[in-house]
XYZ file of C-alpha atoms in Angstrom:
719
model
C 11.626 134.373 14.047
C 12.097 132.547 16.929
C 15.722 133.979 17.475
C 13.984 137.637 17.279
C 11.230 136.478 19.971
C 13.760 135.132 22.608
C 16.235 138.333 21.950
C 12.990 140.616 22.639
C 12.206 138.258 25.788
C 14.867 138.702 26.853
C 15.343 142.406 26.321
C 12.087 142.454 28.250
C 13.579 140.683 31.255
C 10.581 137.920 31.167
C 13.077 135.177 30.839
C 15.180 136.574 33.149
C 12.164 136.693 35.768
C 10.636 133.656 35.616
C 14.421 131.817 35.992
C 14.472 133.661 39.465
C 11.156 132.680 40.705
C 12.027 129.661 42.663
C 14.748 131.822 44.575
C 12.090 134.739 45.111
C 10.199 132.203 46.617
C 12.527 130.640 48.794
C 13.797 134.341 49.857
C 9.895 134.720 50.972
C 9.857 131.653 52.903
C 13.024 132.526 54.920
C 11.861 135.999 55.543
C 8.553 134.342 56.684
C 10.616 131.714 59.158
C 13.143 134.567 60.562
C 10.255 136.834 61.600
C 8.374 134.674 63.302
C 7.616 135.320 66.944
C 6.022 133.140 70.205
C 5.948 130.322 68.133
C 7.449 126.797 67.372
C 9.561 128.340 64.635
C 11.245 131.455 66.738
C 11.541 128.905 69.860
C 13.644 126.438 67.531
C 15.730 129.265 66.049
C 16.432 130.806 69.462
C 17.674 127.738 70.827
C 19.325 125.771 67.868
C 22.269 123.948 68.340
C 25.578 124.549 66.807
C 25.414 121.187 64.921
C 22.030 122.160 63.582
C 22.838 125.373 62.490
C 26.218 124.378 60.685
C 23.893 121.827 58.428
C 21.716 124.221 57.895
C 24.244 126.914 56.853
C 25.532 124.440 54.175
C 22.330 123.534 52.732
C 21.226 127.016 52.214
C 24.685 127.926 50.585
C 24.244 124.727 48.402
C 21.107 125.408 47.340
C 21.487 128.910 46.270
C 24.276 127.819 44.091
C 22.461 124.919 42.833
C 19.329 127.454 41.790
C 21.805 130.035 40.304
C 23.579 127.543 38.105
C 20.228 127.007 36.131
C 19.571 130.645 35.272
C 20.097 132.895 32.074
C 22.955 134.947 32.510
C 22.634 138.872 31.589
C 24.697 142.072 31.896
C 26.580 143.209 34.769
C 23.550 144.725 36.266
C 21.911 141.051 36.376
C 25.219 139.870 37.775
C 24.976 142.306 41.113
C 21.384 141.304 40.748
C 22.156 137.944 41.303
C 24.573 138.175 43.634
C 22.551 139.523 45.852
C 19.249 137.859 45.045
C 20.811 134.515 45.580
C 22.591 134.797 48.599
C 19.650 136.272 50.339
C 18.377 133.193 51.721
C 22.048 133.269 53.716
C 21.020 137.097 54.611
C 17.871 136.133 56.094
C 19.358 133.257 58.266
C 21.754 135.233 59.673
C 19.127 137.684 60.526
C 16.949 134.970 62.006
C 20.108 134.055 64.422
C 21.060 137.522 65.371
C 20.196 136.801 69.067
C 21.816 133.395 69.029
C 25.411 133.155 70.650
C 28.558 133.838 69.304
C 29.639 130.493 67.222
C 26.163 130.256 66.042
C 26.110 133.578 64.693
C 29.898 133.196 63.059
C 28.786 129.940 61.532
C 25.867 131.702 59.980
C 28.034 134.562 58.462
C 30.346 132.462 57.051
C 27.739 130.670 55.277
C 26.773 133.827 54.032
C 30.160 134.884 52.676
C 30.591 131.492 51.173
C 26.911 132.355 49.491
C 28.171 135.472 48.151
C 31.608 134.100 46.952
C 29.768 131.220 44.927
C 27.244 133.321 43.524
C 29.933 135.776 42.356
C 31.869 132.980 40.734
C 29.374 130.700 39.642
C 27.996 133.663 37.569
C 30.740 133.808 35.007
C 29.741 129.830 33.746
C 27.079 129.877 31.554
C 24.250 127.012 32.250
C 24.459 124.135 30.204
C 22.638 120.786 29.900
C 25.756 118.967 31.749
C 26.114 121.171 34.741
C 21.998 120.369 35.350
C 22.312 117.029 34.824
C 24.691 116.697 37.785
C 22.602 118.792 39.788
C 19.704 116.991 39.038
C 21.201 113.258 39.594
C 23.042 114.836 42.787
C 19.747 115.726 44.081
C 18.009 112.618 43.560
C 20.610 110.556 45.586
C 21.055 112.812 48.482
C 17.283 112.577 48.836
C 17.382 108.610 48.273
C 20.042 108.670 50.884
C 18.116 111.000 53.154
C 14.854 109.187 52.731
C 16.689 105.742 53.531
C 18.488 106.903 56.731
C 15.363 107.926 58.013
C 13.473 104.924 57.227
C 16.089 103.277 59.128
C 16.419 105.321 62.095
C 13.596 107.451 62.259
C 14.042 108.965 65.211
C 17.656 109.235 66.556
C 18.755 110.552 62.741
C 16.169 113.326 62.553
C 16.770 114.427 65.915
C 20.859 114.699 64.727
C 19.554 116.844 62.146
C 17.451 119.170 63.901
C 14.213 120.652 62.398
C 15.556 123.674 60.996
C 17.947 121.490 59.128
C 15.273 119.117 57.753
C 12.877 122.039 56.648
C 15.643 124.013 54.939
C 16.454 120.373 53.165
C 12.861 120.060 52.106
C 12.825 123.506 51.017
C 15.840 123.183 48.620
C 14.685 120.167 47.178
C 11.206 121.647 46.145
C 12.982 124.570 44.691
C 15.241 122.785 42.689
C 12.423 120.627 40.838
C 10.620 124.111 40.444
C 13.314 125.417 38.821
C 13.935 122.368 37.005
C 10.505 122.814 35.758
C 10.751 126.221 35.088
C 14.229 125.531 33.008
C 12.343 122.663 30.708
C 8.566 123.896 30.299
C 7.682 121.287 27.694
C 8.188 118.371 30.553
C 7.631 120.772 33.754
C 4.316 121.989 33.167
C 2.640 118.476 32.339
C 4.551 117.092 35.502
C 3.746 119.544 37.662
C -0.064 118.797 36.839
C 0.228 115.379 37.312
C 1.926 115.385 40.460
C -0.445 118.147 41.499
C -3.730 115.836 41.262
C -2.046 112.858 42.395
C -1.141 115.111 45.668
C -4.380 116.728 46.180
C -6.689 113.717 45.739
C -4.494 110.556 46.263
C -4.429 109.754 49.810
C -2.842 106.694 51.440
C -5.001 105.196 54.515
C -3.524 106.194 57.964
C -4.036 103.203 59.955
C -3.825 102.607 63.501
C -2.346 99.189 63.856
C -4.507 96.782 65.345
C -3.414 93.661 66.984
C -5.983 90.910 66.655
C -6.600 88.959 70.118
C -6.476 85.042 70.008
C -9.299 82.984 70.848
C -11.585 80.519 69.103
C -15.583 80.579 69.219
C -15.476 78.633 72.064
C -13.926 80.815 74.741
C -14.763 83.837 73.050
C -18.184 83.501 74.071
C -17.474 83.543 77.417
C -14.089 85.679 77.256
C -14.288 88.408 74.790
C -17.760 90.323 75.235
C -16.496 91.177 78.746
C -14.305 93.446 77.314
C -17.091 95.304 76.281
C -19.287 94.696 79.424
C -17.085 96.112 82.141
C -18.420 98.733 83.362
C -16.759 102.317 85.031
C -19.325 101.539 88.390
C -17.921 98.347 89.113
C -14.435 99.056 87.953
C -14.650 101.706 90.485
C -16.286 99.559 93.031
C -13.121 97.383 92.776
C -10.824 100.024 92.693
C -11.996 101.596 95.902
C -12.004 98.656 97.910
C -8.529 97.684 97.043
C -6.992 100.967 98.177
C -4.122 99.908 100.929
C -4.902 103.028 102.590
C -8.687 102.993 102.603
C -8.507 101.673 106.025
C -6.652 104.325 107.534
C -9.406 107.098 106.299
C -12.064 105.046 107.610
C -10.799 104.566 111.182
C -10.244 108.269 110.858
C -13.954 109.050 109.714
C -12.538 110.775 106.971
C -13.971 110.123 103.818
C -11.582 108.633 101.084
C -10.154 111.296 98.383
C -11.090 110.386 94.686
C -9.543 112.317 92.107
C -10.276 112.612 88.496
C -8.235 114.342 86.378
C -8.624 116.244 83.139
C -5.891 117.774 80.938
C -6.229 119.877 78.050
C -5.123 120.184 74.993
C -2.599 121.994 73.247
C 0.062 120.550 71.818
C 3.528 120.278 73.154
C 3.059 122.610 76.006
C -0.289 120.944 76.999
C 1.714 118.089 77.355
C 4.981 119.233 79.123
C 2.327 121.264 81.981
C 0.290 117.674 82.295
C 3.475 115.320 82.617
C 5.020 118.050 84.992
C 2.070 118.895 87.406
C 1.138 115.076 87.739
C 4.982 114.390 88.360
C 5.912 116.785 90.387
C 2.712 116.605 92.442
C 3.296 112.616 92.850
C 6.814 113.383 93.893
C 5.823 115.868 96.773
C 3.194 113.479 97.726
C 3.505 110.103 97.072
C -0.149 108.238 97.990
C -1.357 110.847 94.693
C -1.195 108.244 92.306
C -3.202 105.683 94.080
C -6.066 108.593 94.511
C -6.364 108.812 90.874
C -9.040 106.868 89.435
C -8.759 108.063 86.270
C -6.479 110.466 83.809
C -8.792 112.395 81.553
C -6.857 113.805 78.635
C -7.451 115.398 75.245
C -4.713 116.057 72.444
C -1.396 116.956 73.998
C -2.806 116.533 77.309
C -3.649 112.926 76.475
C -0.019 112.642 75.790
C 1.134 114.410 79.189
C -1.026 112.123 80.933
C 0.333 108.841 78.893
C 3.743 110.211 79.894
C 3.068 110.633 83.377
C 1.400 106.574 83.584
C 4.362 105.349 81.829
C 6.543 107.177 84.398
C 5.488 105.871 87.666
C 6.814 103.437 89.515
C 4.624 99.506 89.236
C 4.017 99.958 93.024
C 1.553 103.132 93.882
C -1.088 101.349 95.834
C 1.073 102.241 99.415
C -0.101 100.561 102.362
C 0.441 103.692 104.392
C -0.446 107.428 103.964
C 2.925 109.228 103.586
C 1.820 112.529 103.341
C 3.144 115.091 101.245
C 6.930 117.103 102.067
C 8.724 119.747 99.904
C 10.300 117.325 97.759
C 10.101 118.475 94.223
C 12.731 117.119 91.993
C 11.762 117.442 88.267
C 14.899 117.208 86.503
C 14.042 113.518 84.777
C 10.821 114.943 83.663
C 12.044 118.167 82.418
C 14.387 115.907 79.972
C 11.712 113.857 78.749
C 9.199 116.640 77.867
C 11.833 118.729 76.479
C 12.733 116.201 73.924
C 12.780 117.012 70.296
C 9.768 115.342 69.144
C 9.144 117.598 66.400
C 12.226 116.424 64.138
C 10.911 112.877 63.827
C 7.539 114.215 62.722
C 8.973 116.667 59.881
C 11.000 113.811 58.883
C 8.342 111.146 58.256
C 5.634 114.336 56.566
C 9.120 115.452 54.306
C 10.677 111.796 53.435
C 7.756 109.427 53.837
C 3.755 111.122 53.878
C 4.715 113.492 51.039
C 6.464 111.110 48.315
C 3.906 108.405 49.358
C 1.124 110.525 48.130
C 2.607 110.016 44.913
C 3.818 106.422 45.416
C 3.528 104.203 48.002
C 6.773 102.383 48.306
C 8.268 104.688 51.063
C 7.062 102.560 54.032
C 3.687 102.300 56.107
C 4.838 104.155 59.273
C 3.833 107.930 59.000
C 4.239 110.948 60.899
C 1.758 109.907 63.688
C 3.796 106.455 64.240
C 7.047 108.785 64.260
C 5.409 110.782 66.982
C 4.751 108.175 69.044
C 7.838 106.594 68.508
C 9.890 109.599 69.674
C 7.225 110.317 72.696
C 8.061 106.777 73.518
C 11.862 106.978 73.009
C 11.769 109.938 75.623
C 10.934 108.021 78.395
C 13.606 105.328 77.985
C 14.908 102.060 76.602
C 12.677 100.152 78.832
C 9.256 102.250 77.392
C 10.172 102.205 74.034
C 11.250 98.953 73.178
C 7.973 97.570 75.591
C 4.483 97.017 73.495
C 1.637 97.900 75.676
C -1.806 97.316 74.749
C -4.423 99.783 75.926
C -6.569 97.555 77.238
C -3.698 96.128 79.079
C -2.815 98.774 80.780
C -5.420 98.939 83.150
C -6.735 94.893 83.018
C -4.859 91.432 82.707
C -6.528 88.408 82.049
C -6.009 85.681 84.830
C -5.240 81.881 84.330
C -8.838 81.145 85.549
C -10.488 83.473 83.357
C -11.166 86.633 85.699
C -9.718 90.218 84.887
C -7.188 91.472 87.216
C -6.793 95.279 87.797
C -3.821 97.063 87.171
C -1.675 98.784 89.645
C -1.877 102.601 88.108
C -4.988 104.762 87.148
C -7.201 104.567 84.484
C -6.194 106.668 80.911
C -9.064 108.102 79.300
C -8.107 109.488 75.912
C -10.349 111.720 73.963
C -10.400 111.754 70.189
C -13.192 112.840 67.458
C -14.784 111.140 65.038
C -14.601 112.763 61.837
C -18.005 112.207 60.212
C -20.122 112.111 63.492
C -18.275 114.914 64.995
C -19.201 113.142 68.462
C -16.460 112.323 71.134
C -14.285 109.341 70.625
C -13.582 107.636 74.051
C -10.901 105.341 74.658
C -11.698 103.904 78.328
C -10.901 100.645 79.882
C -14.392 100.191 80.947
C -17.770 100.996 79.188
C -20.165 103.822 80.626
C -23.881 103.300 81.321
C -25.680 106.451 80.346
C -27.194 106.947 77.145
C -24.297 107.087 74.579
C -25.920 109.624 72.130
C -23.385 112.145 73.527
C -20.147 110.180 72.753
C -18.910 107.110 71.310
C -16.655 104.378 72.999
C -13.744 102.377 71.609
C -14.781 99.423 73.151
C -17.420 99.292 70.784
C -15.482 99.187 67.973
C -12.560 96.947 69.068
C -14.950 94.158 70.694
C -18.164 93.271 68.540
C -20.259 89.937 67.856
C -19.593 88.888 64.047
C -22.948 89.350 61.695
C -23.095 85.281 61.481
C -23.018 85.027 65.198
C -20.020 82.574 64.525
C -17.838 84.129 67.569
C -16.085 87.965 67.999
C -14.073 90.029 66.509
C -11.723 91.700 69.185
C -8.681 94.000 68.750
C -6.941 96.321 70.342
C -4.201 99.152 69.896
C -1.102 100.176 71.407
C -1.461 102.182 74.659
C 0.325 105.124 72.993
C -1.855 105.246 69.887
C -4.660 106.009 71.767
C -2.958 109.494 72.773
C -1.435 110.039 69.545
C -5.447 109.338 67.981
C -6.381 112.220 70.018
C -3.573 114.417 69.300
C -3.970 113.790 65.783
C -4.565 117.173 64.678
C -4.098 117.562 60.359
C -1.860 118.681 59.053
C 0.783 117.857 61.822
C -0.575 114.649 62.109
C -3.020 112.598 59.542
C -6.569 111.417 60.725
C -6.281 108.090 62.222
C -8.217 105.197 60.874
C -9.295 101.890 63.294
C -11.490 99.039 61.660
C -14.673 99.279 63.856
C -17.508 97.172 64.500
C -18.782 95.581 61.429
C -15.426 96.452 59.771
C -16.823 99.911 59.627
C -13.855 102.696 59.057
C -13.823 105.063 61.915
C -11.389 108.235 61.046
C -10.508 110.033 64.078
C -8.950 113.272 64.951
C -7.903 115.992 67.372
C -10.455 115.592 70.457
C -10.270 119.143 70.822
C -12.420 119.724 67.773
C -15.484 118.866 70.164
C -14.249 119.811 73.575
C -10.522 120.516 73.998
C -11.150 120.734 78.155
C -11.416 116.774 78.476
C -14.765 118.506 81.102
C -17.466 116.657 79.596
C -15.976 113.304 79.499
C -15.136 113.832 83.350
C -18.832 114.607 83.855
C -19.796 111.631 81.977
C -17.505 109.631 84.846
C -18.693 111.672 88.025
C -22.448 110.990 86.406
C -21.697 107.479 86.791
C -20.159 107.854 90.789
C -23.190 109.866 91.807
C -26.165 107.961 90.022
C -25.120 104.712 89.210
C -26.910 102.651 87.001
C -28.263 99.188 89.022
C -29.525 97.892 85.835
C -26.581 98.356 83.562
C -25.550 94.983 82.564
C -21.689 95.410 82.885
C -22.507 96.273 86.889
C -23.140 91.997 87.388
C -19.979 90.832 85.713
C -17.917 88.466 88.100
C -14.681 87.785 87.861
C -13.062 91.453 88.573
C -9.941 91.344 90.936
C -7.950 93.873 92.905
C -4.531 94.748 91.706
C -2.018 92.195 92.954
C -0.594 94.835 95.463
C -4.156 94.441 97.826
C -3.112 93.652 100.901
C -6.574 91.538 101.512
C -7.662 94.138 104.248
C -11.463 93.904 105.072
C -13.526 96.744 104.258
C -15.104 97.904 107.798
C -18.611 99.225 107.476
C -21.520 99.234 109.993
C -24.109 98.524 107.082
C -26.549 95.602 107.493
C -26.412 94.671 103.810
C -22.500 94.589 103.779
C -19.659 97.125 101.869
C -21.567 99.701 100.236
C -20.036 103.306 98.560
C -21.402 106.602 99.481
C -20.169 109.845 97.641
C -20.089 112.402 100.198
C -19.813 115.831 98.609
C -17.824 118.489 100.054
C -20.523 120.769 101.024
C -22.563 118.144 103.066
C -22.475 118.753 106.379
C -19.989 116.711 108.706
C -22.905 115.363 111.187
C -24.589 114.158 108.200
C -21.622 112.424 106.555
C -21.026 110.635 109.595
C -24.454 109.155 109.691
C -24.428 107.837 106.516
C -23.901 104.006 106.193
C -20.985 102.767 103.935
C -17.509 103.455 102.574
C -17.306 107.318 102.159
C -15.527 108.927 99.641
C -14.897 112.468 97.921
C -14.710 113.135 94.388
C -11.985 115.892 93.827
C -11.315 116.836 89.929
C -7.837 118.717 88.836
C -8.046 120.472 85.510
C -4.837 120.980 84.195
C -5.533 123.958 81.479
C -4.008 127.253 79.917
C -5.519 130.662 80.268
C -6.832 131.839 76.924
C -6.216 135.501 76.856
C -9.449 137.826 78.065
C -9.165 140.183 74.692
C -12.763 141.287 73.783
C -12.557 143.695 71.102
C -10.801 143.531 67.508
C -7.884 145.861 65.936
C -8.977 145.172 62.782
C -11.333 143.110 60.806
C -10.011 140.212 58.137
C -12.344 138.905 55.347
C -10.059 135.686 55.247
C -8.802 135.113 58.806
C -11.798 136.435 60.720
C -13.669 132.732 60.097
C -10.647 130.921 61.311
C -9.918 133.371 64.437
C -13.635 132.616 65.347
C -13.126 128.972 65.392
C -10.002 128.966 67.490
C -11.552 131.511 70.189
C -14.704 129.294 70.672
C -12.695 126.049 70.843
C -11.142 127.372 73.962
C -14.386 128.942 75.293
C -16.322 125.865 74.814
C -13.598 124.151 77.050
C -14.322 126.913 80.021
C -17.898 126.284 79.493
C -17.573 122.731 79.925
C -15.965 123.653 83.139
C -18.423 125.433 84.694
C -20.750 122.698 83.619
C -18.379 120.482 85.507
C -18.269 122.795 88.735
C -22.310 122.166 88.401
C -21.899 118.575 88.209
C -20.354 118.349 91.485
C -21.782 120.604 93.428
C -25.359 119.643 91.943
C -26.351 123.272 91.178
C -26.297 125.546 87.793
C -24.454 128.266 89.995
C -22.788 126.764 92.940
C -19.614 129.030 92.557
C -19.779 132.450 91.016
C -16.592 133.168 91.584
C -13.551 130.684 90.670
C -11.363 131.041 93.720
C -14.689 129.104 95.355
C -14.480 126.154 93.400
C -12.191 124.486 95.583
C -14.398 124.315 98.097
C -16.701 121.924 95.952
C -13.224 119.698 95.040
C -12.508 121.419 92.119
C -8.617 122.634 91.162
C -6.919 123.944 88.400
C -3.447 124.016 87.425
C -3.212 127.061 85.177
C -0.335 128.198 82.893
C -0.351 131.188 80.448
C 1.446 130.149 77.547
C 1.450 133.506 75.925
C 3.546 134.706 79.072
C 5.633 131.853 78.897
C 6.303 132.129 74.765
C 5.012 128.274 74.739
C 5.062 127.034 71.416
C 2.153 124.693 70.284
C 4.396 122.123 68.360
C 6.439 119.185 69.852
C 9.402 120.517 70.855
C 9.944 122.523 73.631
C 13.654 123.881 74.260
C 14.573 123.169 77.870
C 15.010 126.704 78.588
C 11.176 127.284 78.079
C 10.585 124.082 80.027
C 12.706 124.919 83.014
C 10.756 128.154 83.095
C 7.301 126.322 82.987
C 8.017 123.992 85.423
C 8.797 127.346 88.031
C 5.233 128.281 87.617
C 3.779 124.550 87.582
C 3.181 122.878 91.023
C 5.671 125.308 92.637
C 7.280 124.396 95.521
C 6.145 126.809 98.883
C 9.258 128.934 99.351
C 9.224 129.291 95.477
C 5.381 130.536 95.301
C 6.333 132.435 98.082
C 9.205 134.060 96.671
C 7.513 134.661 93.682
C 3.979 136.395 95.345
C 6.338 138.562 96.929
C 4.411 142.116 96.383
C 1.443 140.307 94.650
C -1.982 139.457 96.040
C -2.060 135.597 96.103
C -6.180 135.866 96.177
C -6.595 135.751 92.386
C -9.615 137.395 91.564
C -11.467 136.724 88.194
C -12.642 139.925 87.540
C -8.887 141.059 87.306
C -7.711 137.856 85.423
C -6.261 140.328 82.431
C -3.820 141.364 85.238
C -2.322 137.820 85.808
C 1.593 137.557 85.318
C 3.949 134.663 85.300
C 4.390 135.610 89.200
C 0.702 135.774 90.287
C 0.232 132.752 88.092
C 2.683 130.787 90.335
C 1.027 132.184 93.485
C -2.168 130.874 92.324
C -0.857 127.540 91.454
C 1.386 127.543 94.687
C -1.856 128.343 96.775
C -3.592 125.298 94.792
C -0.805 122.610 95.637
C -1.314 123.992 99.574
C -4.798 122.818 98.807
C -4.183 119.446 97.402
C -2.030 118.511 100.039
C -4.570 119.496 102.928
C -6.998 117.199 100.990
C -4.322 114.338 100.813
C -3.689 115.279 104.644
C -2.889 111.971 106.750
C -5.660 110.890 108.512
C -5.016 111.689 112.336
C -5.363 108.173 113.562
C -3.379 106.437 110.824
C -0.139 105.242 111.473
C 2.541 107.616 110.425
């Protein structure tokens, strides 16, 4: 009876079709990969290396051969079908590399020929348990070897393999596992149910490594609480007073230009945009960094800010204003932002995080840690080996108990609290205004124990704060820290609540515009200027000593001159991407409309936050109805169009794409003039939809000229 049923099953083709489900699924995945446009997948395939292409082609051929060895044989018709079906991934791979150079295409074609030959040859041998056992054991051994190599070398080894090879390897392992379960249903079905349940419902905590700071109960009472109560307003006062070029601006009667930078989220292209713009402007205007009070970053923008900060020289507080030049070399920055940071993330995902969901023995470091390590390595050995705590990027403790301010700007990273839905702000100082709008990391990293016996004080690594801001599930997991009273705080991408960073910049401006004299943190003693400070007395005609007076760009010069105190002007630079202005819909979709609306609303929330920031600058609700007037109030924008530059969202931008981006970001005058040939440099918001790469570069070039004017050397200052 069973033989009769089996015979009928084979006649009906049920078993034959079931056996071939895995290769059909693999073929569909390959089609999905090969037909992508203007995203991370298409970008990697377009610029794949020869070595990675060879490995990917070998994996494709070996996978197809292994899957074919499992299936039941049929008649001559099935032989033709199987030869084509099991060579289909190689066919699609050749199609995916159709625009690649000759050698890479030739390698793919050779792989296709090998796949056809193996399929035709293997089909003659009937499947048996010995062959299947050899394939199974070999697959497990290869997987374990890859996992061990990735654990030993979590960055260099994955980058050598490449994202395509790693992805194809994972697809191959998964397909062979499914094929085994289909071949042996009695064992396969329970195994899939058990593993599926573990995958869906078991999660290993993805904690940020927290360093407990030393200190006993005695010195904790006088030392540790200061970390939480160092205020933004007093930090700014120490920072402004320690500017070595402040005297030059005072003697010329020019208000000191202060910059707050906001870098928008957007994965790899946002990080590249922020790092390129800031680095190019710094090389063009050597005094720029000493005028930056804070760098506010969200997601990829936070990563870009951190990379720029790490790339700054140790001495940025120059004694003489140097003015701006046409020096705009960016090869070093292009190299670091075009590093392959995606391969280490995929390697950790496939060979550590996924298996750890079943059995947590594959290492505590997850894909977020892999991203942090890869980003640090892209800066060079001196940066990847050094462990810098977040607090110490801005403050260091002196032997006499005082806090010494660092040489570089304050880096502020903005994440989102998964449970409360509020902004979670990593800042090296505390805000005085009501915190109902956001949460502060200092609140969770420094707190008094319930029993009153000392303080719990910890810190995280500098790069980990940026990664927490950029943790967008499922690319990287949500990040956990042990907060106040040992409460677990889960953090995800800051773009969930405000992708622009403008809301946090508004909080900074509010502190500078309207200081709160009753804030406890404003009275802390022992805050010291950077070591580079050259003890020059601040000259004011104020009877009560130095005062710090913000002068808005719109204040008449006569009124500003009569104001007593050290005068400064706050300028905001927004580094962002231009969202497509499309309003109409082509067609509705039951499944995708909710997702599309969420992503579109996220982009527009950032735009709304920027207009609110502009209102904060000028003190009016509608101070600049036209965007090009924003510079009159100290608001500047570096804008790119990712869709026109075909920039992927992921963590690998090929060098060719980065070089195209570099031409548009902070262009030299000659370059922007060349791009502007025949294009109106005066950008009209009403015609935003007509902006192309050339007008975008022209607009950024005009913004650069405006910033150069702001940083212009005071006339009475020594040259």
